């Protein structure tokens, strides 16, 4: 049993509280009780005490859309790569990397990503994977890395027609096999979805094949209208916009995640709401790719379940929150925009998204919820209350302020020291695999 106390505890959830000198008790993988430190220490005298030293105790962060395969892109230089638009970025960088990834590269990309998540207080990751150089077994390799480092994760493989029918069918099979594997896993630490790239790289026949191989109540994870090329392709080939096409085919719904949704109109937002489809916003990636800014404030007004992800840009969800906060102000020329909407995406909606995938309640500190708990060393210099704590987190914290990370009731990092994890060995292996990958990419 763990007792994490002596800090300002933020519970989140429907009964959000900030408990001064608060504490949370974890019994195994679940939270047993929250309350005042002195009272809980007296009640559970034999529990292992984790001292927050006056910092902030809160639920672990959630990344609702990531790309683990992008880990080895950091610092890469590709010969003759000078993209002028999003399609050139996809083909010249991301598809180029995934065409050269081998199964060992995938494994160590996952190790690097999950390690970084632990250090930044991100305890659950929903990933959208592609490795067309070595497809079969790739999701299993990622899940083994997640198990080894103890991070909660949801995985899917990015089905696409871009590398031919044979590889498309391999990708569908990889999803199908992993979904069955995850459904049989009783830990509630891994989940599978049917992944698809984007409408413009998917034929109707391919989408139908994905549907046929997806069990009931398992959703799809697909990029939607990230760039205008996706919209233009759908209009020219099918006479309808992307959301309309996906709705007609029948893959939208409460278990489906649509990433980005930058270029969607009012009619499409109505369909997203009517089908109760989930959306994930990825602000830094959108800016980096110069593809535009989605109508997130309008989506929130429509009560669409809109979460926050990083698209592989970072594993620091505080960083993603900060960028989301400012880009909508800039885009709308409204300094009042995004103050309440972005924290709702990150802390409330990401938790609700996981509620549709996992059996355990995640993203809150309350009895019966997952014991995914982080501690920040942040000491406020102004009064901190339940009403203004989001402002403190936005302006006072970053991933590197996290000092302790607990996932599923297991301490993974304590006082900035990783527990049971050989970081030096992991990074050395990652460096070796990245060097080989870069050489293969530039060998032509």
Tab-separated table of C-alpha atoms in Angstrom:
chain	number	residue	atom	x	y	z
A	1	UNK	CA	0.000	0.000	0.000
A	2	UNK	CA	1.225	3.500	-0.902
A	3	UNK	CA	0.289	6.786	0.720
A	4	UNK	CA	1.251	9.861	-1.292
A	5	UNK	CA	0.790	12.958	0.830
A	6	UNK	CA	1.984	16.296	2.187
A	7	UNK	CA	0.969	18.191	-0.949
A	8	UNK	CA	-1.830	20.129	-2.583
A	9	UNK	CA	-4.005	17.355	-4.005
A	10	UNK	CA	-6.154	17.951	-7.098
A	11	UNK	CA	-8.728	15.176	-7.536
A	12	UNK	CA	-10.285	16.110	-10.912
A	13	UNK	CA	-13.490	14.267	-11.802
A	14	UNK	CA	-17.080	15.426	-11.343
A	15	UNK	CA	-16.403	16.382	-7.720
A	16	UNK	CA	-13.136	18.198	-8.365
A	17	UNK	CA	-11.420	19.252	-5.161
A	18	UNK	CA	-8.159	20.822	-4.082
A	19	UNK	CA	-7.208	19.426	-0.681
A	20	UNK	CA	-4.565	21.390	1.204
A	21	UNK	CA	-2.045	19.021	2.748
A	22	UNK	CA	-3.878	16.274	0.907
A	23	UNK	CA	-3.034	12.633	0.397
A	24	UNK	CA	-4.092	9.659	-1.703
A	25	UNK	CA	-3.881	6.001	-0.689
A	26	UNK	CA	-3.207	3.376	-3.374
A	27	UNK	CA	-3.950	-0.247	-2.525
A	28	UNK	CA	-2.550	-2.320	-5.367
A	29	UNK	CA	-3.532	-0.965	-8.749
A	30	UNK	CA	-6.494	1.094	-7.473
A	31	UNK	CA	-7.003	4.161	-5.316
A	32	UNK	CA	-8.490	3.347	-1.919
A	33	UNK	CA	-9.023	6.773	-0.380
A	34	UNK	CA	-8.216	10.470	-0.634
A	35	UNK	CA	-8.180	12.961	2.198
A	36	UNK	CA	-5.977	14.938	4.586
A	37	UNK	CA	-2.446	13.644	5.076
A	38	UNK	CA	-2.461	13.507	8.882
A	39	UNK	CA	-5.758	11.625	8.998
A	40	UNK	CA	-4.780	9.067	6.351
A	41	UNK	CA	-1.343	8.455	7.880
A	42	UNK	CA	-3.039	7.712	11.184
A	43	UNK	CA	-5.532	5.416	9.453
A	44	UNK	CA	-2.902	3.560	7.379
A	45	UNK	CA	0.266	3.575	9.525
A	46	UNK	CA	1.894	0.691	7.641
A	47	UNK	CA	1.528	2.230	4.167
A	48	UNK	CA	4.718	3.263	2.356
A	49	UNK	CA	4.797	7.064	2.554
A	50	UNK	CA	5.712	9.110	-0.525
A	51	UNK	CA	6.383	12.707	0.504
A	52	UNK	CA	5.224	15.360	-1.982
A	53	UNK	CA	7.117	17.995	0.051
A	54	UNK	CA	4.415	20.598	-0.422
A	55	UNK	CA	4.129	20.100	-4.171
A	56	UNK	CA	1.076	19.194	-6.221
A	57	UNK	CA	-0.423	15.687	-6.272
A	58	UNK	CA	-2.642	15.007	-9.265
A	59	UNK	CA	-3.788	12.282	-11.678
A	60	UNK	CA	-1.281	11.150	-14.294
A	61	UNK	CA	-1.432	12.948	-17.630
A	62	UNK	CA	-3.052	11.350	-20.699
A	63	UNK	CA	-1.899	11.653	-24.324
A	64	UNK	CA	-4.872	10.828	-26.553
A	65	UNK	CA	-2.978	10.715	-29.885
A	66	UNK	CA	0.713	9.938	-30.299
A	67	UNK	CA	3.112	8.453	-32.873
A	68	UNK	CA	5.758	6.340	-31.170
A	69	UNK	CA	7.442	5.577	-34.502
A	70	UNK	CA	8.504	9.233	-34.751
A	71	UNK	CA	10.886	8.965	-31.770
A	72	UNK	CA	14.029	8.518	-33.873
A	73	UNK	CA	13.272	11.581	-36.011
A	74	UNK	CA	14.832	13.860	-33.409
A	75	UNK	CA	17.760	15.631	-35.075
A	76	UNK	CA	17.480	13.645	-38.314
A	77	UNK	CA	18.817	15.092	-41.571
A	78	UNK	CA	17.484	13.465	-44.745
A	79	UNK	CA	19.268	13.984	-48.041
A	80	UNK	CA	17.433	16.294	-50.465
A	81	UNK	CA	14.554	16.826	-48.023
A	82	UNK	CA	13.188	20.369	-48.307
A	83	UNK	CA	9.380	20.135	-48.003
A	84	UNK	CA	7.122	22.924	-49.187
A	85	UNK	CA	3.779	21.466	-48.113
A	86	UNK	CA	2.210	18.841	-45.883
A	87	UNK	CA	2.215	16.048	-48.485
A	88	UNK	CA	5.948	16.528	-48.986
A	89	UNK	CA	6.438	16.352	-45.202
A	90	UNK	CA	4.485	13.086	-45.071
A	91	UNK	CA	6.298	11.406	-47.948
A	92	UNK	CA	9.751	12.863	-47.370
A	93	UNK	CA	9.931	12.477	-43.609
A	94	UNK	CA	7.279	10.378	-41.863
A	95	UNK	CA	6.517	7.812	-44.555
A	96	UNK	CA	10.222	7.677	-45.344
A	97	UNK	CA	10.994	6.804	-41.726
A	98	UNK	CA	8.223	4.230	-41.390
A	99	UNK	CA	9.246	2.521	-44.667
A	100	UNK	CA	12.674	1.886	-43.139
A	101	UNK	CA	11.663	0.886	-39.604
A	102	UNK	CA	12.519	-2.652	-38.530
A	103	UNK	CA	10.874	-4.454	-35.623
A	104	UNK	CA	13.785	-3.672	-33.290
A	105	UNK	CA	13.578	0.014	-34.219
A	106	UNK	CA	9.896	-0.040	-33.321
A	107	UNK	CA	10.615	-1.701	-29.982
A	108	UNK	CA	13.255	0.829	-28.984
A	109	UNK	CA	11.242	3.787	-30.281
A	110	UNK	CA	8.573	2.619	-27.846
A	111	UNK	CA	11.080	2.256	-25.012
A	112	UNK	CA	12.303	5.799	-25.630
A	113	UNK	CA	8.760	7.195	-25.774
A	114	UNK	CA	7.430	5.444	-22.687
A	115	UNK	CA	10.572	6.384	-20.749
A	116	UNK	CA	10.026	10.033	-21.672
A	117	UNK	CA	6.359	9.754	-20.695
A	118	UNK	CA	7.280	8.539	-17.214
A	119	UNK	CA	9.693	11.440	-16.789
A	120	UNK	CA	7.009	13.923	-17.899
A	121	UNK	CA	4.192	12.470	-15.786
A	122	UNK	CA	2.257	11.019	-18.723
A	123	UNK	CA	0.847	7.696	-17.530
A	124	UNK	CA	-1.425	6.688	-20.438
A	125	UNK	CA	-0.676	6.920	-24.172
A	126	UNK	CA	-2.949	6.212	-27.139
A	127	UNK	CA	-0.648	5.504	-30.068
A	128	UNK	CA	-1.151	5.325	-33.835
A	129	UNK	CA	1.687	3.256	-35.271
A	130	UNK	CA	3.226	2.777	-38.744
A	131	UNK	CA	6.301	0.749	-39.723
A	132	UNK	CA	5.849	-0.418	-43.288
A	133	UNK	CA	9.418	-1.694	-43.362
A	134	UNK	CA	8.435	-4.400	-40.842
A	135	UNK	CA	4.699	-4.656	-40.114
A	136	UNK	CA	3.886	-7.972	-38.484
A	137	UNK	CA	4.484	-8.084	-34.763
A	138	UNK	CA	5.088	-4.340	-34.465
A	139	UNK	CA	2.141	-3.658	-32.129
A	140	UNK	CA	3.192	-6.602	-29.993
A	141	UNK	CA	6.726	-5.190	-29.787
A	142	UNK	CA	5.338	-1.844	-28.634
A	143	UNK	CA	3.089	-3.499	-26.063
A	144	UNK	CA	6.035	-5.462	-24.673
A	145	UNK	CA	7.912	-2.190	-24.203
A	146	UNK	CA	4.852	-0.733	-22.470
A	147	UNK	CA	4.699	-3.747	-20.169
A	148	UNK	CA	8.415	-3.593	-19.422
A	149	UNK	CA	8.228	0.070	-18.392
A	150	UNK	CA	4.736	-0.202	-16.904
A	151	UNK	CA	2.928	2.460	-18.949
A	152	UNK	CA	-0.788	2.152	-19.738
A	153	UNK	CA	-1.334	2.219	-23.504
A	154	UNK	CA	-3.807	1.838	-26.365
A	155	UNK	CA	-2.410	0.798	-29.748
A	156	UNK	CA	-3.404	0.507	-33.386
A	157	UNK	CA	-1.648	0.122	-36.737
A	158	UNK	CA	-2.025	2.750	-39.465
A	159	UNK	CA	-3.707	0.934	-42.389
A	160	UNK	CA	-3.044	2.644	-45.731
A	161	UNK	CA	-3.048	1.873	-49.448
A	162	UNK	CA	0.094	3.939	-49.962
A	163	UNK	CA	2.429	0.907	-50.026
A	164	UNK	CA	0.265	-1.456	-52.065
A	165	UNK	CA	-2.431	-4.044	-51.359
A	166	UNK	CA	-0.201	-6.711	-49.809
A	167	UNK	CA	1.141	-4.390	-47.124
A	168	UNK	CA	-2.326	-2.931	-46.570
A	169	UNK	CA	-3.623	-6.430	-45.808
A	170	UNK	CA	-0.676	-7.079	-43.491
A	171	UNK	CA	-1.546	-3.891	-41.611
A	172	UNK	CA	-5.195	-4.933	-41.229
A	173	UNK	CA	-4.075	-8.346	-39.943
A	174	UNK	CA	-1.696	-6.745	-37.444
A	175	UNK	CA	-4.560	-4.683	-36.034
A	176	UNK	CA	-6.894	-7.665	-35.904
A	177	UNK	CA	-4.420	-9.944	-34.142
A	178	UNK	CA	-3.453	-7.303	-31.625
A	179	UNK	CA	-7.072	-6.377	-30.866
A	180	UNK	CA	-7.795	-10.031	-30.041
A	181	UNK	CA	-4.650	-10.199	-27.899
A	182	UNK	CA	-5.584	-7.041	-25.986
A	183	UNK	CA	-9.178	-8.207	-25.479
A	184	UNK	CA	-7.851	-11.372	-23.825
A	185	UNK	CA	-5.471	-9.421	-21.566
A	186	UNK	CA	-6.900	-9.025	-18.091
A	187	UNK	CA	-4.650	-6.269	-16.777
A	188	UNK	CA	-6.568	-3.323	-18.286
A	189	UNK	CA	-3.155	-1.902	-19.194
A	190	UNK	CA	-3.317	-2.436	-22.988
A	191	UNK	CA	-6.120	-1.892	-25.498
A	192	UNK	CA	-6.349	-2.279	-29.263
A	193	UNK	CA	-8.187	-0.306	-31.942
A	194	UNK	CA	-8.388	-0.532	-35.739
A	195	UNK	CA	-6.061	2.162	-37.057
A	196	UNK	CA	-6.283	3.876	-40.427
A	197	UNK	CA	-4.159	6.635	-41.907
A	198	UNK	CA	-6.467	9.133	-43.636
A	199	UNK	CA	-9.251	9.188	-46.193
A	200	UNK	CA	-6.969	10.164	-49.084
A	201	UNK	CA	-4.839	7.012	-48.682
A	202	UNK	CA	-7.794	4.658	-48.141
A	203	UNK	CA	-10.112	3.197	-50.774
A	204	UNK	CA	-13.691	2.231	-49.940
A	205	UNK	CA	-12.684	-1.414	-50.256
A	206	UNK	CA	-9.874	-0.964	-47.737
A	207	UNK	CA	-12.141	0.743	-45.218
A	208	UNK	CA	-14.715	-2.027	-45.678
A	209	UNK	CA	-11.979	-4.615	-45.054
A	210	UNK	CA	-11.076	-2.812	-41.833
A	211	UNK	CA	-14.725	-2.842	-40.772
A	212	UNK	CA	-15.067	-6.549	-41.488
A	213	UNK	CA	-12.052	-7.301	-39.295
A	214	UNK	CA	-13.011	-5.116	-36.344
A	215	UNK	CA	-14.893	-6.760	-33.456
A	216	UNK	CA	-18.081	-5.179	-32.176
A	217	UNK	CA	-17.544	-2.346	-29.675
A	218	UNK	CA	-13.969	-1.837	-30.873
A	219	UNK	CA	-13.448	1.554	-32.463
A	220	UNK	CA	-11.362	3.044	-35.230
A	221	UNK	CA	-8.518	5.549	-34.856
A	222	UNK	CA	-8.117	7.622	-38.013
A	223	UNK	CA	-6.658	10.941	-39.171
A	224	UNK	CA	-9.333	13.277	-40.528
A	225	UNK	CA	-8.926	16.424	-42.619
A	226	UNK	CA	-5.468	17.149	-41.237
A	227	UNK	CA	-4.576	18.857	-44.516
A	228	UNK	CA	-6.694	20.271	-47.330
A	229	UNK	CA	-5.390	17.501	-49.618
A	230	UNK	CA	-7.540	15.066	-47.634
A	231	UNK	CA	-10.652	17.185	-48.205
A	232	UNK	CA	-9.906	17.816	-51.880
A	233	UNK	CA	-9.287	14.123	-52.532
A	234	UNK	CA	-12.585	13.149	-50.925
A	235	UNK	CA	-14.528	15.774	-52.858
A	236	UNK	CA	-12.942	14.867	-56.199
A	237	UNK	CA	-13.231	11.071	-55.834
A	238	UNK	CA	-16.439	10.682	-53.846
A	239	UNK	CA	-18.280	13.999	-54.173
A	240	UNK	CA	-18.404	14.489	-50.407
A	241	UNK	CA	-16.263	15.800	-47.587
A	242	UNK	CA	-14.221	13.480	-45.360
A	243	UNK	CA	-16.569	13.210	-42.374
A	244	UNK	CA	-19.538	12.670	-44.693
A	245	UNK	CA	-17.659	9.872	-46.458
A	246	UNK	CA	-16.620	8.138	-43.234
A	247	UNK	CA	-20.145	8.459	-41.840
A	248	UNK	CA	-21.676	6.942	-44.992
A	249	UNK	CA	-19.240	4.011	-44.781
A	250	UNK	CA	-20.172	3.549	-41.130
A	251	UNK	CA	-16.991	3.896	-39.112
A	252	UNK	CA	-17.946	6.868	-36.938
A	253	UNK	CA	-19.365	6.325	-33.461
A	254	UNK	CA	-18.691	6.523	-29.730
A	255	UNK	CA	-15.671	4.190	-29.859
A	256	UNK	CA	-13.966	5.947	-32.795
A	257	UNK	CA	-11.208	8.572	-32.473
A	258	UNK	CA	-10.758	11.087	-35.285
A	259	UNK	CA	-7.416	12.860	-35.098
A	260	UNK	CA	-7.027	16.530	-36.035
A	261	UNK	CA	-10.320	17.455	-37.816
A	262	UNK	CA	-8.789	20.752	-38.889
A	263	UNK	CA	-10.742	21.311	-42.093
A	264	UNK	CA	-14.260	20.349	-41.037
A	265	UNK	CA	-17.342	22.489	-41.588
A	266	UNK	CA	-20.520	22.983	-39.539
A	267	UNK	CA	-22.308	20.055	-41.173
A	268	UNK	CA	-19.410	17.742	-40.401
A	269	UNK	CA	-19.287	18.911	-36.785
A	270	UNK	CA	-23.001	18.123	-36.526
A	271	UNK	CA	-22.316	14.593	-37.783
A	272	UNK	CA	-19.456	14.165	-35.310
A	273	UNK	CA	-21.771	15.209	-32.488
A	274	UNK	CA	-24.724	13.110	-33.687
A	275	UNK	CA	-22.564	9.988	-33.953
A	276	UNK	CA	-20.858	10.754	-30.617
A	277	UNK	CA	-17.458	10.383	-32.309
A	278	UNK	CA	-14.340	11.460	-30.423
A	279	UNK	CA	-11.878	14.080	-31.741
A	280	UNK	CA	-8.289	14.733	-30.631
A	281	UNK	CA	-6.566	18.102	-31.126
A	282	UNK	CA	-2.770	18.152	-31.699
A	283	UNK	CA	-1.744	21.822	-31.597
A	284	UNK	CA	2.052	21.730	-31.916
A	285	UNK	CA	2.033	19.237	-34.760
A	286	UNK	CA	-0.564	21.274	-36.642
A	287	UNK	CA	1.557	24.401	-36.333
A	288	UNK	CA	4.757	22.576	-37.272
A	289	UNK	CA	3.158	21.119	-40.392
A	290	UNK	CA	1.523	24.462	-41.260
A	291	UNK	CA	-1.814	22.729	-41.886
A	292	UNK	CA	-4.082	25.079	-39.976
A	293	UNK	CA	-5.957	25.263	-36.681
A	294	UNK	CA	-9.147	23.264	-36.087
A	295	UNK	CA	-12.385	24.952	-34.935
A	296	UNK	CA	-11.940	23.641	-31.406
A	297	UNK	CA	-13.912	26.403	-29.715
A	298	UNK	CA	-16.885	25.626	-31.975
A	299	UNK	CA	-16.508	21.905	-31.281
A	300	UNK	CA	-16.600	22.588	-27.564
A	301	UNK	CA	-19.760	24.666	-27.992
A	302	UNK	CA	-21.285	21.680	-29.806
A	303	UNK	CA	-20.344	19.477	-26.831
A	304	UNK	CA	-18.173	17.227	-28.993
A	305	UNK	CA	-15.880	14.981	-26.949
A	306	UNK	CA	-12.645	16.754	-27.887
A	307	UNK	CA	-9.387	15.645	-26.269
A	308	UNK	CA	-5.756	16.694	-26.485
A	309	UNK	CA	-2.808	14.827	-27.986
A	310	UNK	CA	0.660	15.533	-29.352
A	311	UNK	CA	0.845	13.604	-32.661
A	312	UNK	CA	4.376	12.589	-31.676
A	313	UNK	CA	5.603	16.171	-31.303
A	314	UNK	CA	6.295	15.853	-27.561
A	315	UNK	CA	5.559	13.604	-24.595
A	316	UNK	CA	4.989	16.593	-22.315
A	317	UNK	CA	1.241	17.227	-22.097
A	318	UNK	CA	1.800	20.472	-20.174
A	319	UNK	CA	3.660	21.739	-23.231
A	320	UNK	CA	0.790	20.742	-25.517
A	321	UNK	CA	-1.658	22.500	-23.202
A	322	UNK	CA	0.357	25.726	-23.269
A	323	UNK	CA	0.464	25.793	-27.072
A	324	UNK	CA	-3.243	24.986	-27.384
A	325	UNK	CA	-4.002	27.843	-25.020
A	326	UNK	CA	-2.264	30.457	-27.167
A	327	UNK	CA	-2.923	29.317	-30.748
A	328	UNK	CA	-6.688	29.645	-30.433
A	329	UNK	CA	-6.330	33.097	-28.945
A	330	UNK	CA	-4.121	34.027	-31.874
A	331	UNK	CA	-6.326	32.386	-34.504
A	332	UNK	CA	-9.542	33.971	-33.199
A	333	UNK	CA	-7.952	37.289	-32.175
A	334	UNK	CA	-9.699	36.717	-28.854
A	335	UNK	CA	-7.632	36.837	-25.636
A	336	UNK	CA	-10.524	35.173	-23.804
A	337	UNK	CA	-10.504	32.048	-25.957
A	338	UNK	CA	-9.368	28.634	-24.685
A	339	UNK	CA	-9.017	29.491	-20.988
A	340	UNK	CA	-11.584	26.913	-19.904
A	341	UNK	CA	-11.784	24.830	-23.079
A	342	UNK	CA	-8.195	23.564	-23.189
A	343	UNK	CA	-8.051	22.382	-19.544
A	344	UNK	CA	-11.364	20.621	-20.194
A	345	UNK	CA	-9.836	18.855	-23.226
A	346	UNK	CA	-6.798	17.727	-21.256
A	347	UNK	CA	-8.135	16.869	-17.825
A	348	UNK	CA	-11.808	16.049	-18.348
A	349	UNK	CA	-12.234	14.903	-21.945
A	350	UNK	CA	-9.052	12.832	-22.172
A	351	UNK	CA	-10.303	10.959	-19.112
A	352	UNK	CA	-13.694	10.434	-20.769
A	353	UNK	CA	-12.000	9.157	-23.944
A	354	UNK	CA	-10.148	6.551	-21.900
A	355	UNK	CA	-13.450	5.679	-20.250
A	356	UNK	CA	-14.652	4.391	-23.611
A	357	UNK	CA	-11.589	2.173	-24.057
A	358	UNK	CA	-10.542	0.979	-20.588
A	359	UNK	CA	-12.588	-0.672	-17.844
A	360	UNK	CA	-10.902	1.156	-14.961
A	361	UNK	CA	-11.659	4.828	-14.351
A	362	UNK	CA	-8.558	6.815	-15.322
A	363	UNK	CA	-7.579	10.455	-14.886
A	364	UNK	CA	-9.138	11.090	-11.460
A	365	UNK	CA	-8.066	10.613	-7.860
A	366	UNK	CA	-11.026	8.913	-6.204
A	367	UNK	CA	-11.719	5.504	-4.646
A	368	UNK	CA	-11.830	2.732	-7.248
A	369	UNK	CA	-9.981	4.719	-9.930
A	370	UNK	CA	-6.646	3.662	-11.388
A	371	UNK	CA	-3.675	4.442	-9.146
A	372	UNK	CA	-2.032	6.601	-11.820
A	373	UNK	CA	-0.643	9.463	-9.757
A	374	UNK	CA	2.014	12.121	-10.318
A	375	UNK	CA	3.670	14.658	-8.048
A	376	UNK	CA	5.025	18.031	-9.186
A	377	UNK	CA	7.550	20.080	-7.237
A	378	UNK	CA	5.500	23.223	-7.984
A	379	UNK	CA	5.073	25.487	-4.942
A	380	UNK	CA	2.642	28.321	-5.747
A	381	UNK	CA	3.750	31.881	-5.088
A	382	UNK	CA	0.136	33.094	-5.110
A	383	UNK	CA	-3.029	31.626	-3.542
A	384	UNK	CA	-3.999	28.319	-5.181
A	385	UNK	CA	-7.605	27.114	-5.044
A	386	UNK	CA	-9.801	24.640	-6.861
A	387	UNK	CA	-11.097	27.547	-8.972
A	388	UNK	CA	-7.703	28.800	-10.157
A	389	UNK	CA	-5.586	25.626	-10.139
A	390	UNK	CA	-5.728	25.343	-13.937
A	391	UNK	CA	-3.988	28.700	-14.204
A	392	UNK	CA	-1.286	27.498	-11.826
A	393	UNK	CA	-0.732	24.346	-13.889
A	394	UNK	CA	-0.684	26.312	-17.157
A	395	UNK	CA	1.844	28.925	-16.079
A	396	UNK	CA	3.714	27.169	-13.288
A	397	UNK	CA	4.284	23.589	-14.401
A	398	UNK	CA	5.915	21.603	-17.165
A	399	UNK	CA	6.638	17.937	-17.643
A	400	UNK	CA	10.056	18.458	-16.072
A	401	UNK	CA	8.453	19.690	-12.851
A	402	UNK	CA	7.144	16.160	-12.265
A	403	UNK	CA	9.264	14.462	-9.609
A	404	UNK	CA	7.265	11.287	-8.920
A	405	UNK	CA	5.255	9.087	-11.288
A	406	UNK	CA	3.119	6.152	-10.154
A	407	UNK	CA	1.320	3.964	-12.700
A	408	UNK	CA	-1.124	1.199	-11.797
A	409	UNK	CA	0.016	1.508	-8.190
A	410	UNK	CA	3.714	1.021	-9.007
A	411	UNK	CA	6.324	3.713	-8.437
A	412	UNK	CA	8.116	4.302	-11.757
A	413	UNK	CA	9.950	7.481	-10.743
A	414	UNK	CA	10.515	8.922	-7.271
A	415	UNK	CA	12.153	12.281	-6.573
A	416	UNK	CA	13.273	12.397	-10.240
A	417	UNK	CA	15.009	9.030	-9.927
A	418	UNK	CA	13.691	6.245	-12.162
A	419	UNK	CA	12.839	3.083	-10.245
A	420	UNK	CA	13.836	-0.279	-11.719
A	421	UNK	CA	14.627	1.295	-15.097
A	422	UNK	CA	18.114	1.464	-16.623
A	423	UNK	CA	17.835	4.733	-18.527
A	424	UNK	CA	21.449	4.730	-19.641
A	425	UNK	CA	21.153	1.283	-21.235
A	426	UNK	CA	17.868	2.192	-22.957
A	427	UNK	CA	19.245	5.404	-24.440
A	428	UNK	CA	22.424	3.678	-25.614
A	429	UNK	CA	20.358	1.077	-27.468
A	430	UNK	CA	18.122	3.794	-28.921
A	431	UNK	CA	21.179	5.667	-30.185
A	432	UNK	CA	22.439	2.509	-31.876
A	433	UNK	CA	19.083	1.771	-33.552
A	434	UNK	CA	18.570	5.398	-34.635
A	435	UNK	CA	22.025	5.530	-36.198
A	436	UNK	CA	21.259	2.425	-38.263
A	437	UNK	CA	17.880	3.780	-39.310
A	438	UNK	CA	19.323	7.104	-40.432
A	439	UNK	CA	21.999	5.351	-42.482
A	440	UNK	CA	19.405	3.175	-44.242
A	441	UNK	CA	17.255	6.201	-45.043
A	442	UNK	CA	20.194	8.112	-46.553
A	443	UNK	CA	21.820	5.162	-48.318
A	444	UNK	CA	19.967	5.751	-51.600
